[in-house]
C-alpha positions as a printed Julia matrix, in Angstrom:
134×3 Matrix{Float64}:
 -18.39  93.61  -33.09
 -18.55  90.95  -35.77
 -17.02  91.56  -39.19
 -19.22  90.6   -42.12
 -18.34  89.28  -45.58
 -20.23  89.01  -48.83
 -19.67  85.42  -49.89
 -19.94  83.64  -53.23
 -19.02  80.15  -54.33
 -15.3   79.58  -54.74
 -16.15  78.8   -58.39
 -18.14  82.02  -58.94
 -16.67  84.16  -61.77
 -16.35  87.12  -59.37
 -14.83  85.13  -56.48
 -12.13  87.14  -54.73
 -12.76  90.28  -56.74
 -14.65  93.55  -56.36
 -17.97  94.33  -58.0
 -20.61  97.0   -58.07
 -24.09  95.88  -57.04
 -25.44  96.29  -60.6
 -23.05  93.54  -61.78
 -24.97  91.11  -59.54
 -28.2   91.63  -61.53
 -30.59  88.72  -61.11
 -28.61  87.12  -58.3
 -30.19  84.99  -55.62
 -29.38  86.27  -52.13
 -29.67  83.67  -49.38
 -31.21  84.99  -46.16
 -31.87  83.69  -42.66
 -35.43  82.97  -41.51
 -38.1   85.61  -40.8
 -37.73  87.09  -37.32
 -33.96  86.64  -37.27
 -31.87  89.73  -36.48
 -29.42  88.47  -39.11
 -32.18  88.49  -41.72
 -33.12  92.07  -40.83
 -29.47  93.04  -41.29
 -29.24  91.11  -44.59
 -32.46  92.66  -45.95
 -31.19  96.16  -45.12
 -28.02  95.44  -47.11
 -29.95  94.1   -50.1
 -32.07  97.27  -50.07
 -28.99  99.45  -49.68
 -27.17  97.81  -52.57
 -30.22  97.91  -54.89
 -29.12  94.87  -56.89
 -31.29  94.87  -60.01
 -33.79  91.99  -60.26
 -32.47  90.37  -57.07
 -34.29  87.31  -55.77
 -34.12  86.0   -52.21
 -34.33  82.53  -50.74
 -34.71  81.72  -47.07
 -32.67  79.12  -45.2
 -33.0   78.27  -41.52
 -29.35  78.29  -40.45
 -26.1   80.06  -41.15
 -24.33  76.77  -41.83
 -27.0   75.87  -44.4
 -26.37  79.21  -46.12
 -22.61  78.63  -46.2
 -23.18  75.16  -47.73
 -25.65  76.53  -50.29
 -23.28  79.35  -51.28
 -20.45  76.81  -51.65
 -22.64  74.82  -54.06
 -23.35  77.93  -56.14
 -27.0   78.33  -55.15
 -26.66  82.03  -54.32
 -24.69  84.7   -52.53
 -25.01  85.99  -48.98
 -23.6   88.29  -46.34
 -22.5   86.43  -43.24
 -20.18  86.85  -40.28
 -16.63  86.35  -41.55
 -15.88  83.96  -38.66
 -18.57  81.45  -39.67
 -17.1   81.28  -43.18
 -13.51  80.78  -41.99
 -13.27  77.04  -42.75
 -15.09  77.37  -46.09
 -12.71  80.22  -47.05
  -9.67  78.09  -46.12
 -10.94  75.19  -48.23
 -11.77  77.44  -51.19
 -15.44  76.42  -51.02
 -16.5   80.06  -50.71
 -14.77  83.33  -51.53
 -15.28  86.91  -50.56
 -16.73  89.46  -52.93
 -15.85  93.09  -52.24
 -18.95  95.18  -52.83
 -19.47  98.92  -52.4
 -20.56  99.94  -49.91
 -19.09  97.12  -47.84
 -21.23  95.53  -45.14
 -20.67  97.19  -41.78
 -19.62  95.16  -38.75
 -22.48  94.09  -36.5
 -22.47  94.55  -32.75
 -22.64  91.37  -30.69
 -24.4   91.48  -27.35
 -24.49  89.0   -24.52
 -27.85  89.02  -22.79
 -28.53  86.94  -19.74
 -31.25  86.65  -17.16
 -30.17  87.57  -13.66
 -32.56  84.98  -12.18
 -30.88  82.13  -14.11
 -27.81  80.43  -12.69
 -25.1   79.96  -15.31
 -23.76  76.49  -16.04
 -19.99  75.95  -15.84
 -19.81  76.03  -19.64
 -21.74  79.33  -19.73
 -19.51  80.82  -17.03
 -16.4   79.79  -18.98
 -17.81  81.24  -22.2
 -18.7   84.52  -20.49
 -15.19  84.74  -18.99
 -13.61  84.2   -22.43
 -15.83  86.82  -24.06
 -15.2   89.31  -21.26
 -11.44  88.76  -21.49
 -11.43  89.22  -25.27
 -13.56  92.36  -25.1
 -11.42  93.99  -22.44
  -8.26  93.36  -24.52
  -9.7   95.15  -27.55
């Protein structure tokens, strides 16, 4: 599974604190593109939180969302791991919101008629090893 985090700019007044969804009134929530499983997850959270007067913007990549959040263009919910460097640099910060975003399952899907490259084989071995340890 992949832990998620609600992220705001490191300069956001609520950075590193907890807030109820109503406090985020009028916020811009940055979402992935239509058809993305991440977007479906993000939209479900926005609906669940019922942030008053929320607006959404669409960006085509997770890294673009992290950069936009860091610049103060909006907030988002993203996998904690993809925000790791931005957290360490103070570019983004976590916002604790109730209810918190649930972890998302991560699945590895592969075609049995496709031969894996050496890099893919190595990646699969690493993932398998990590999953069996947990």
